[in-house]
Tab-separated table of C-alpha atoms in Angstrom:
chain	number	residue	atom	x	y	z
A	1	MET	CA	38.015	-32.429	195.220
A	2	GLU	CA	36.552	-29.011	194.399
A	3	ARG	CA	33.003	-28.248	195.468
A	4	ARG	CA	30.573	-27.716	192.594
A	5	PHE	CA	26.883	-26.900	192.705
A	6	LYS	CA	24.204	-26.892	190.030
A	7	THR	CA	21.300	-25.593	192.115
A	8	PHE	CA	20.696	-22.905	194.721
A	9	THR	CA	19.106	-25.432	197.085
A	10	SER	CA	22.181	-27.637	197.063
A	11	MET	CA	24.217	-24.667	198.294
A	12	LEU	CA	21.714	-24.018	201.086
A	13	LEU	CA	22.021	-27.625	202.233
A	14	ASP	CA	25.788	-27.964	201.853
A	15	PRO	CA	27.543	-29.044	205.088
A	16	LEU	CA	29.866	-26.035	204.864
A	17	ALA	CA	26.813	-23.775	205.254
A	18	LYS	CA	25.381	-25.620	208.256
A	19	ASN	CA	25.972	-22.675	210.596
A	20	GLY	CA	25.138	-19.986	208.047
A	21	GLY	CA	21.894	-18.197	207.461
A	22	PHE	CA	20.088	-14.918	206.856
A	23	HIS	CA	20.188	-11.983	209.253
A	24	TYR	CA	17.125	-9.808	208.697
A	25	ASP	CA	15.194	-7.053	210.424
A	26	ASP	CA	11.708	-7.624	211.797
A	27	GLY	CA	10.069	-4.962	213.903
A	28	GLY	CA	13.326	-3.219	214.722
A	29	GLU	CA	15.108	-6.393	215.837
A	30	ILE	CA	17.620	-8.556	213.987
A	31	HIS	CA	16.512	-12.164	213.497
A	32	PHE	CA	18.452	-15.137	212.156
A	33	LEU	CA	17.126	-17.854	209.839
A	34	PRO	CA	19.485	-20.810	209.209
A	35	TYR	CA	19.931	-21.765	205.570
A	36	ARG	CA	18.499	-25.226	206.188
A	37	ASP	CA	15.306	-23.762	207.631
A	38	PHE	CA	15.084	-21.350	204.701
A	39	ALA	CA	15.454	-24.283	202.268
A	40	ALA	CA	12.653	-26.153	204.038
A	41	SER	CA	10.398	-23.083	203.808
A	42	LEU	CA	10.617	-23.044	200.015
A	43	HIS	CA	8.002	-25.806	199.969
A	44	ASP	CA	5.555	-23.455	201.708
A	45	VAL	CA	5.548	-21.038	198.764
A	46	SER	CA	2.341	-21.191	196.754
A	47	ILE	CA	3.500	-21.767	193.181
A	48	LYS	CA	1.045	-20.072	190.848
A	49	PRO	CA	0.232	-21.658	187.494
A	50	GLY	CA	2.114	-19.910	184.752
A	51	ALA	CA	5.121	-20.299	182.508
A	52	SER	CA	6.992	-16.996	182.864
A	53	ILE	CA	7.083	-15.511	186.361
A	54	GLY	CA	8.024	-11.882	186.906
A	55	ILE	CA	9.296	-11.200	190.425
A	56	PHE	CA	9.796	-7.674	191.759
A	57	CYS	CA	13.031	-7.687	193.733
A	58	ASP	CA	12.510	-5.694	196.934
A	59	GLY	CA	15.354	-7.248	198.939
A	60	THR	CA	13.123	-9.014	201.448
A	61	LEU	CA	13.314	-12.569	202.718
A	62	ASP	CA	9.881	-13.295	201.269
A	63	CYS	CA	11.009	-12.099	197.830
A	64	LEU	CA	14.117	-14.295	197.947
A	65	ARG	CA	12.034	-17.261	199.030
A	66	LYS	CA	9.790	-16.826	195.991
A	67	ILE	CA	12.747	-16.496	193.608
A	68	PHE	CA	14.339	-19.717	194.859
A	69	ALA	CA	11.003	-21.568	194.961
A	70	TYR	CA	10.019	-20.699	191.396
A	71	VAL	CA	13.511	-21.560	190.152
A	72	GLU	CA	13.272	-24.907	191.968
A	73	ALA	CA	9.870	-25.435	190.314
A	74	LYS	CA	11.612	-25.087	186.918
A	75	LYS	CA	9.717	-21.965	185.876
A	76	GLN	CA	11.104	-19.188	183.718
A	77	VAL	CA	11.898	-16.427	186.218
A	78	VAL	CA	12.252	-12.773	185.195
A	79	LEU	CA	13.758	-10.492	187.844
A	80	LEU	CA	12.280	-6.982	187.814
A	81	ASP	CA	12.988	-3.670	189.527
A	82	PRO	CA	9.911	-2.320	191.391
A	83	LEU	CA	11.268	1.241	191.022
A	84	THR	CA	11.423	1.115	187.225
A	85	ASP	CA	9.116	3.419	185.266
A	86	ILE	CA	5.741	1.761	184.697
A	87	GLU	CA	5.950	2.113	180.902
A	88	ILE	CA	9.319	0.370	180.839
A	89	LEU	CA	7.920	-2.418	183.043
A	90	LYS	CA	5.121	-2.950	180.529
A	91	LYS	CA	7.669	-3.354	177.731
A	92	GLN	CA	9.695	-5.800	179.829
A	93	ILE	CA	6.580	-7.853	180.622
A	94	HIS	CA	5.677	-8.125	176.949
A	95	ALA	CA	9.270	-8.844	175.869
A	96	THR	CA	9.576	-11.835	178.211
A	97	HIS	CA	5.950	-13.072	177.987
A	98	ILE	CA	5.335	-12.744	181.728
A	99	ASP	CA	1.997	-14.282	182.693
A	100	VAL	CA	2.354	-14.207	186.503
A	101	LEU	CA	3.650	-11.386	188.692
A	102	GLU	CA	4.901	-11.645	192.277
A	103	GLY	CA	5.567	-8.562	194.378
A	104	PRO	CA	3.886	-5.599	196.086
A	105	ALA	CA	0.113	-5.917	195.612
A	106	PRO	CA	-0.538	-2.366	194.317
A	107	LEU	CA	2.206	-2.675	191.688
A	108	VAL	CA	1.082	-6.143	190.604
A	109	LYS	CA	-2.532	-4.974	190.327
A	110	SER	CA	-1.554	-1.974	188.182
A	111	LEU	CA	0.121	-4.301	185.669
A	112	GLU	CA	-2.335	-7.200	185.578
A	113	GLY	CA	-3.815	-5.943	182.327
A	114	GLU	CA	-0.456	-6.465	180.600
A	115	LEU	CA	-0.313	-10.200	181.365
A	116	GLU	CA	-1.165	-12.782	178.732
A	117	PRO	CA	-1.095	-16.603	178.751
A	118	ALA	CA	2.422	-17.705	177.845
A	119	SER	CA	3.681	-20.798	176.048
A	120	VAL	CA	7.248	-20.419	177.281
A	121	LYS	CA	9.379	-23.547	177.385
A	122	GLY	CA	12.437	-23.849	179.563
A	123	ASN	CA	13.517	-22.649	182.986
A	124	SER	CA	15.855	-19.764	182.354
A	125	ILE	CA	16.496	-16.857	184.719
A	126	LEU	CA	16.284	-13.524	182.912
A	127	PHE	CA	18.077	-10.323	183.899
A	128	PHE	CA	17.658	-7.055	182.032
A	129	THR	CA	20.912	-5.298	181.234
A	130	SER	CA	21.223	-1.932	182.952
A	131	GLY	CA	20.924	0.116	179.795
A	132	THR	CA	18.556	2.871	178.733
A	133	THR	CA	15.111	2.021	177.394
A	134	SER	CA	15.849	0.851	173.858
A	135	SER	CA	19.228	-0.718	174.594
A	136	SER	CA	18.269	-2.800	177.646
A	137	LYS	CA	17.991	-6.472	176.714
A	138	ALA	CA	16.811	-9.547	178.579
A	139	VAL	CA	19.804	-11.818	179.128
A	140	GLU	CA	18.990	-15.509	179.378
A	141	LEU	CA	20.967	-17.304	182.085
A	142	SER	CA	20.467	-20.523	184.019
A	143	GLU	CA	20.645	-21.667	187.625
A	144	GLU	CA	23.748	-23.741	186.900
A	145	LYS	CA	25.557	-20.862	185.167
A	146	LEU	CA	24.839	-18.541	188.090
A	147	CYS	CA	26.175	-21.191	190.474
A	148	SER	CA	29.325	-21.417	188.365
A	149	SER	CA	29.713	-17.650	188.586
A	150	ALA	CA	29.527	-17.916	192.386
A	151	TYR	CA	32.224	-20.578	192.201
A	152	ASN	CA	34.450	-18.034	190.412
A	153	GLY	CA	34.182	-15.643	193.332
A	154	SER	CA	34.709	-18.321	195.965
A	155	ALA	CA	37.757	-19.699	194.125
A	156	LEU	CA	39.569	-16.354	193.883
A	157	LEU	CA	38.197	-14.449	196.863
A	158	PRO	CA	36.833	-16.881	199.453
A	159	LEU	CA	34.811	-15.711	202.427
A	160	GLU	CA	35.075	-17.407	205.811
A	161	THR	CA	32.107	-19.250	207.278
A	162	GLU	CA	32.163	-16.699	210.110
A	163	ASP	CA	31.747	-13.797	207.687
A	164	ILE	CA	28.544	-11.786	207.325
A	165	LEU	CA	28.026	-10.116	203.947
A	166	LEU	CA	25.580	-7.210	203.817
A	167	SER	CA	23.270	-7.385	200.799
A	168	LEU	CA	22.552	-3.830	199.628
A	169	LEU	CA	22.479	-4.159	195.831
A	170	PRO	CA	19.290	-4.898	193.846
A	171	TRP	CA	18.899	-8.570	192.960
A	172	ASN	CA	17.424	-7.802	189.543
A	173	HIS	CA	20.993	-6.933	188.499
A	174	VAL	CA	23.219	-9.972	188.101
A	175	TYR	CA	26.049	-8.405	190.123
A	176	GLY	CA	23.752	-7.988	193.104
A	177	PHE	CA	22.234	-11.451	192.734
A	178	VAL	CA	25.498	-13.340	192.381
A	179	CYS	CA	27.774	-11.364	194.667
A	180	CYS	CA	25.303	-10.433	197.424
A	181	LEU	CA	23.615	-13.845	197.563
A	182	LEU	CA	25.298	-16.735	195.770
A	183	TRP	CA	28.945	-15.881	196.488
A	184	PRO	CA	28.580	-15.823	200.306
A	185	LEU	CA	26.243	-18.798	200.122
A	186	TYR	CA	28.834	-20.767	198.131
A	187	CYS	CA	31.406	-20.005	200.835
A	188	GLY	CA	29.095	-20.944	203.708
A	189	ALA	CA	29.101	-17.357	204.999
A	190	SER	CA	25.970	-15.652	206.329
A	191	ILE	CA	23.997	-12.902	204.586
A	192	ALA	CA	22.451	-9.802	206.145
A	193	LEU	CA	19.499	-8.515	204.151
A	194	GLY	CA	19.532	-4.723	203.995
A	195	ARG	CA	16.398	-2.832	205.010
A	196	GLY	CA	16.007	-0.952	201.735
A	197	ARG	CA	17.258	2.290	200.222
A	198	ARG	CA	16.072	4.445	203.120
A	199	HIS	CA	18.417	2.586	205.466
A	200	PHE	CA	21.395	2.193	203.146
A	201	TYR	CA	23.433	4.717	205.128
A	202	ASP	CA	22.862	3.101	208.540
A	203	ASP	CA	22.652	-0.621	207.690
A	204	PRO	CA	26.443	-1.160	208.047
A	205	TYR	CA	26.345	-0.148	211.717
A	206	TYR	CA	23.009	-1.931	212.253
A	207	PHE	CA	24.068	-5.364	210.912
A	208	ARG	CA	27.846	-5.071	211.556
A	209	PRO	CA	28.916	-7.013	208.433
A	210	THR	CA	32.460	-8.139	207.696
A	211	ALA	CA	32.011	-7.771	203.923
A	212	MET	CA	29.983	-5.719	201.441
A	213	CYS	CA	29.442	-5.603	197.677
A	214	LEU	CA	28.970	-2.072	196.339
A	215	VAL	CA	28.957	0.061	193.233
A	216	SER	CA	31.266	3.064	193.079
A	217	GLN	CA	28.587	5.604	193.989
A	218	MET	CA	27.613	3.714	197.154
A	219	ALA	CA	31.224	3.118	198.169
A	220	GLY	CA	31.989	6.828	197.868
A	221	PHE	CA	28.900	7.839	199.856
A	222	LEU	CA	29.786	5.561	202.771
A	223	LEU	CA	33.412	6.709	202.685
A	224	MET	CA	32.685	10.430	202.696
A	225	ARG	CA	30.351	10.056	205.669
A	226	ASP	CA	32.565	7.605	207.559
A	227	LEU	CA	29.824	4.950	207.610
A	228	TYR	CA	31.919	1.787	207.271
A	229	ASN	CA	31.500	-0.226	210.465
A	230	PRO	CA	34.745	-1.267	212.214
A	231	GLU	CA	34.045	-4.990	211.695
A	232	CYS	CA	34.102	-4.593	207.882
A	233	ARG	CA	37.270	-6.175	206.459
A	234	LEU	CA	36.413	-6.561	202.745
A	235	ILE	CA	34.718	-4.411	200.100
A	236	LEU	CA	34.016	-5.677	196.590
A	237	ILE	CA	33.287	-2.959	194.007
A	238	GLY	CA	31.887	-3.758	190.582
A	239	ALA	CA	29.421	-2.804	187.818
A	240	GLY	CA	31.481	0.163	186.645
A	241	ASP	CA	34.682	2.100	187.133
A	242	CYS	CA	35.609	3.641	190.461
A	243	PRO	CA	37.713	6.789	191.069
A	244	ASP	CA	41.140	6.166	192.605
A	245	SER	CA	40.298	8.505	195.487
A	246	ILE	CA	37.467	6.246	196.656
A	247	MET	CA	39.469	3.048	196.381
A	248	GLU	CA	42.462	4.576	198.145
A	249	GLY	CA	40.219	6.002	200.859
A	250	ILE	CA	38.760	2.575	201.610
A	251	GLN	CA	42.199	0.950	201.674
A	252	ASN	CA	43.481	3.692	203.999
A	253	LYS	CA	40.820	2.631	206.508
A	254	GLY	CA	42.472	-0.804	206.651
A	255	ILE	CA	39.725	-2.468	204.634
A	256	ARG	CA	40.736	-4.901	201.915
A	257	LEU	CA	39.351	-3.773	198.566
A	258	SER	CA	38.751	-5.909	195.507
A	259	PHE	CA	37.566	-4.570	192.171
A	260	GLY	CA	35.591	-6.833	189.857
A	261	TYR	CA	34.951	-6.885	186.124
A	262	GLY	CA	32.101	-8.747	184.507
A	263	LEU	CA	28.904	-8.469	182.500
A	264	THR	CA	25.320	-9.628	182.712
A	265	GLU	CA	26.147	-11.753	179.667
A	266	THR	CA	28.795	-13.660	181.687
A	267	SER	CA	26.619	-14.185	184.781
A	268	SER	CA	28.582	-11.430	186.582
A	269	GLY	CA	32.318	-11.353	187.294
A	270	VAL	CA	35.095	-12.839	185.164
A	271	ALA	CA	38.047	-11.066	186.826
A	272	LEU	CA	38.864	-9.840	190.346
A	273	SER	CA	41.732	-7.828	191.793
A	274	LEU	CA	43.484	-9.718	194.568
A	275	GLY	CA	46.533	-7.562	195.288
A	276	ASP	CA	47.141	-4.004	196.411
A	277	ASP	CA	46.383	-2.531	192.965
A	278	PRO	CA	42.606	-2.745	192.400
A	279	ARG	CA	43.039	-2.156	188.680
A	280	LYS	CA	45.136	-5.294	188.156
A	281	MET	CA	42.670	-8.182	188.028
A	282	THR	CA	43.174	-11.929	188.090
A	283	ILE	CA	41.058	-13.776	185.534
A	284	CYS	CA	38.503	-16.161	187.061
A	285	PRO	CA	38.969	-19.921	186.577
A	286	GLU	CA	35.770	-20.270	184.511
A	287	ALA	CA	36.853	-17.640	181.985
A	288	LYS	CA	39.417	-17.309	179.221
A	289	ILE	CA	40.115	-13.730	178.146
A	290	ILE	CA	42.077	-12.584	175.130
A	291	ILE	CA	42.678	-9.081	173.773
A	292	ALA	CA	41.819	-8.537	170.106
A	293	GLU	CA	44.083	-6.562	167.774
A	294	ASP	CA	42.003	-3.423	168.317
A	295	GLY	CA	42.192	-3.833	172.111
A	296	GLU	CA	38.704	-5.262	172.611
A	297	ILE	CA	38.232	-7.738	175.465
A	298	LEU	CA	37.007	-11.101	174.181
A	299	ILE	CA	35.676	-13.672	176.639
A	300	LYS	CA	35.229	-17.398	176.191
A	301	ALA	CA	33.538	-18.849	179.276
A	302	PRO	CA	31.005	-21.578	178.431
A	303	ARG	CA	30.160	-22.395	182.057
A	304	VAL	CA	28.962	-18.862	182.798
A	305	MET	CA	28.096	-17.493	179.348
A	306	MET	CA	24.529	-16.448	178.583
A	307	LYS	CA	22.347	-18.568	176.344
A	308	GLY	CA	21.709	-15.332	174.488
A	309	TYR	CA	19.512	-12.260	174.516
A	310	TYR	CA	15.989	-13.536	174.986
A	311	GLU	CA	14.280	-14.112	171.612
A	312	ASP	CA	16.790	-11.775	169.983
A	313	LYS	CA	19.066	-13.831	167.791
A	314	ALA	CA	20.230	-10.844	165.742
A	315	HIS	CA	21.718	-8.976	168.700
A	316	THR	CA	23.025	-12.213	170.210
A	317	ASP	CA	24.895	-13.037	167.016
A	318	GLU	CA	26.447	-9.562	166.989
A	319	VAL	CA	28.256	-10.070	170.307
A	320	LEU	CA	28.465	-13.864	170.787
A	321	ILE	CA	30.476	-15.245	167.911
A	322	ASP	CA	31.524	-18.919	167.957
A	323	GLY	CA	31.026	-18.964	171.723
A	324	THR	CA	33.213	-15.884	172.281
A	325	LEU	CA	31.708	-12.721	173.733
A	326	HIS	CA	32.816	-9.470	172.122
A	327	THR	CA	32.410	-7.142	175.086
A	328	GLY	CA	32.966	-3.723	173.539
A	329	ASP	CA	35.351	-3.001	176.424
A	330	LEU	CA	39.006	-2.204	175.837
A	331	GLY	CA	41.716	-3.756	177.979
A	332	ARG	CA	45.205	-5.126	178.252
A	333	ILE	CA	46.763	-8.194	179.880
A	334	ASP	CA	50.211	-7.787	181.414
A	335	LYS	CA	53.056	-10.304	181.627
A	336	LYS	CA	51.617	-11.692	184.861
A	337	GLY	CA	48.313	-12.422	183.120
A	338	GLN	CA	46.460	-9.654	184.954
A	339	LEU	CA	43.665	-7.761	183.214
A	340	SER	CA	43.276	-3.973	183.200
A	341	ILE	CA	40.315	-2.090	181.739
A	342	ILE	CA	41.273	0.962	179.693
A	343	GLY	CA	38.016	2.144	178.101
A	344	ARG	CA	34.979	1.439	175.951
A	345	LYS	CA	34.889	0.575	172.286
A	346	LYS	CA	31.152	1.032	171.865
A	347	GLU	CA	29.122	4.190	172.304
A	348	ILE	CA	28.104	3.352	175.844
A	349	LEU	CA	28.982	5.191	179.049
A	350	LEU	CA	29.079	3.214	182.276
A	351	LEU	CA	27.996	5.245	185.297
A	352	ASN	CA	29.145	4.841	188.900
A	353	ASP	CA	25.893	3.141	189.905
A	354	GLY	CA	26.314	0.483	187.200
A	355	THR	CA	23.799	2.022	184.767
A	356	LYS	CA	24.748	2.045	181.090
A	357	VAL	CA	23.922	5.137	179.031
A	358	PHE	CA	23.382	4.294	175.352
A	359	LEU	CA	24.809	7.443	173.769
A	360	PRO	CA	23.019	7.488	170.380
A	361	GLU	CA	19.651	7.365	172.163
A	362	PHE	CA	20.691	9.720	174.960
A	363	GLU	CA	22.161	12.346	172.634
A	364	ALA	CA	19.217	12.099	170.229
A	365	GLU	CA	16.931	13.344	173.001
A	366	LEU	CA	19.268	16.283	173.658
A	367	LYS	CA	19.595	17.112	169.973
A	368	THR	CA	15.812	17.266	169.667
A	369	LEU	CA	15.579	19.421	172.778
A	370	PHE	CA	18.213	21.911	171.598
A	371	GLN	CA	17.515	21.614	167.857
A	372	THR	CA	21.183	21.065	167.018
A	373	ASN	CA	23.540	18.242	166.100
A	374	GLU	CA	26.549	20.121	167.456
A	375	LEU	CA	26.657	18.505	170.885
A	376	ALA	CA	28.228	15.526	172.619
A	377	VAL	CA	27.958	13.850	176.021
A	378	LEU	CA	31.130	12.799	177.845
A	379	GLN	CA	32.181	11.686	181.311
A	380	ASP	CA	34.542	13.681	183.496
A	381	GLU	CA	37.252	12.274	185.756
A	382	ILE	CA	34.699	11.118	188.348
A	383	ASN	CA	32.282	9.723	185.743
A	384	LEU	CA	29.715	12.542	185.899
A	385	LEU	CA	27.981	13.516	182.644
A	386	VAL	CA	29.161	16.619	180.796
A	387	LEU	CA	27.324	18.165	177.857
A	388	VAL	CA	29.590	19.785	175.254
A	389	PHE	CA	28.396	22.358	172.690
A	390	SER	CA	30.210	24.286	169.992
A	391	GLU	CA	28.401	27.316	171.415
A	392	ILE	CA	26.058	27.163	174.391
A	393	PRO	CA	22.441	28.129	173.560
A	394	ALA	CA	21.116	31.165	175.396
A	395	ASP	CA	18.229	29.269	177.029
A	396	TYR	CA	20.191	26.158	177.969
A	397	GLU	CA	19.578	26.261	181.743
A	398	LYS	CA	15.811	25.687	181.638
A	399	LYS	CA	16.180	22.972	179.017
A	400	ILE	CA	18.850	21.159	181.040
A	401	GLU	CA	16.621	21.411	184.104
A	402	SER	CA	13.744	19.904	182.121
A	403	PHE	CA	15.956	17.147	180.720
A	404	ASN	CA	17.365	16.235	184.141
A	405	ALA	CA	13.894	16.078	185.668
A	406	ARG	CA	13.047	13.244	183.262
A	407	HIS	CA	16.118	11.185	184.103
A	408	PRO	CA	17.358	9.320	187.189
A	409	TYR	CA	19.876	11.124	189.369
A	410	GLY	CA	22.922	9.323	187.944
A	411	GLU	CA	21.920	10.097	184.337
A	412	ARG	CA	21.653	13.870	184.790
A	413	ILE	CA	23.852	16.446	183.076
A	414	ARG	CA	26.141	17.965	185.715
A	415	ARG	CA	28.176	20.408	183.640
A	416	VAL	CA	27.857	22.277	180.332
A	417	ILE	CA	30.905	23.241	178.278
A	418	ALA	CA	31.451	25.431	175.211
A	419	LEU	CA	34.286	24.632	172.787
A	420	HIS	CA	33.789	27.898	170.850
A	421	GLU	CA	34.690	25.959	167.735
A	422	GLU	CA	33.224	23.109	165.739
A	423	LEU	CA	33.206	19.744	167.479
A	424	PRO	CA	35.942	17.447	166.109
A	425	LYS	CA	34.591	14.864	163.676
A	426	THR	CA	35.732	11.901	161.628
A	427	ALA	CA	35.685	11.908	157.840
A	428	THR	CA	32.187	10.413	157.990
A	429	GLY	CA	30.917	13.179	160.261
A	430	LYS	CA	30.961	11.216	163.500
A	431	ILE	CA	31.939	13.228	166.579
A	432	LYS	CA	35.314	12.213	168.022
A	433	ARG	CA	34.581	12.302	171.746
A	434	TYR	CA	38.085	11.151	172.604
A	435	ALA	CA	39.433	14.343	171.005
A	436	ILE	CA	37.504	16.606	173.396
A	437	PRO	CA	39.622	17.085	176.545
A	438	LEU	CA	37.505	18.384	179.408
A	439	ASP	CA	40.231	19.895	181.557
A	440	ASN	CA	40.957	22.944	179.438
A	441	LYS	CA	37.522	23.923	178.144
A	442	LYS	CA	35.473	26.827	179.359
A	443	GLY	CA	32.638	25.655	181.575
A	444	GLU	CA	29.398	27.509	182.187
């Protein structure tokens, strides 16, 4: 009989997890807290009155305790990034009617004026998609759907109870929450809680994990600096494409590599690579995937599918049609039933750190800056952003520097190219990005 869970607490108390727990740093020493003791400590959390609870995810044991406790108390929980721009946080608070904040005291205090009494009904868990300001949406999931997503991972790629998975990804992204927390928990494996971004490069040798979940950018950083600890036997990469050189480099170190495909809307992964080719993925048991006539990946997965975008029926109805999610991704399924991703249908670029760049918004800022419509943003072979002009403006360097200073590192323009001819367009005047090869254009 297959093991199924509907709550996080039931996973903590499962007999398979009796020897598992959290490894965490305290005062320069590694401590261990068994899952059962962690579950008991949830009752010590002071549950504040409120309907919609915003929790800043800082990766600490105390933060995780509050997330699980508020979920157990049947509150609406909104997971937030403490490093997000304050103006964006204000918009997220208003969009999800947050009336209680949990997190670092200075940050909470600075946002108290944005809180209003909420009349929210229900106990959803909300994750913001990793898009740019106007395109990021609050995705409404549930505890049971997230548990089902963890079942997907355990069914295809089980961890051993002796494994230790190092949690390095932010929990306010569904990939980090499911794969760094719920997947190992479902398998009865232990979890090492990373010490934060400042220690990302040395946490593998500090905690000595046997498994890690990473995005492409992190995987490449650790590889180039030879920072994978010798005990590590498995790397899962998700939330965006990964260059072949990084995947091959990890495999050449004798580490098993699995590549995952999924979306916030599907509670994380719906396909995982299990063989030697990371780009050939087995579809998860909770998902049914078909390829539309135009190559778009369509997903029907009721056990893990979002309820919808929070209070946004119009956008929900655009992508979730008769229970089927229209992903905007392009793919193919081979004779063995394995899924491969071949591109994007929508005007969205997916960066190596999992961030989505909404091109109409992104390019509009550049067009205003340069006072021209003759430009386009593309990705090169390693997913870095390239700005293409018909002719490069004389003062472009200072403007690019100014633009980059306003954007996170991964969203910065790395190269500028001149076509020395008009950008290719459709009959309706839309720029054909796919018709702009980057390998034979003159770069500045």
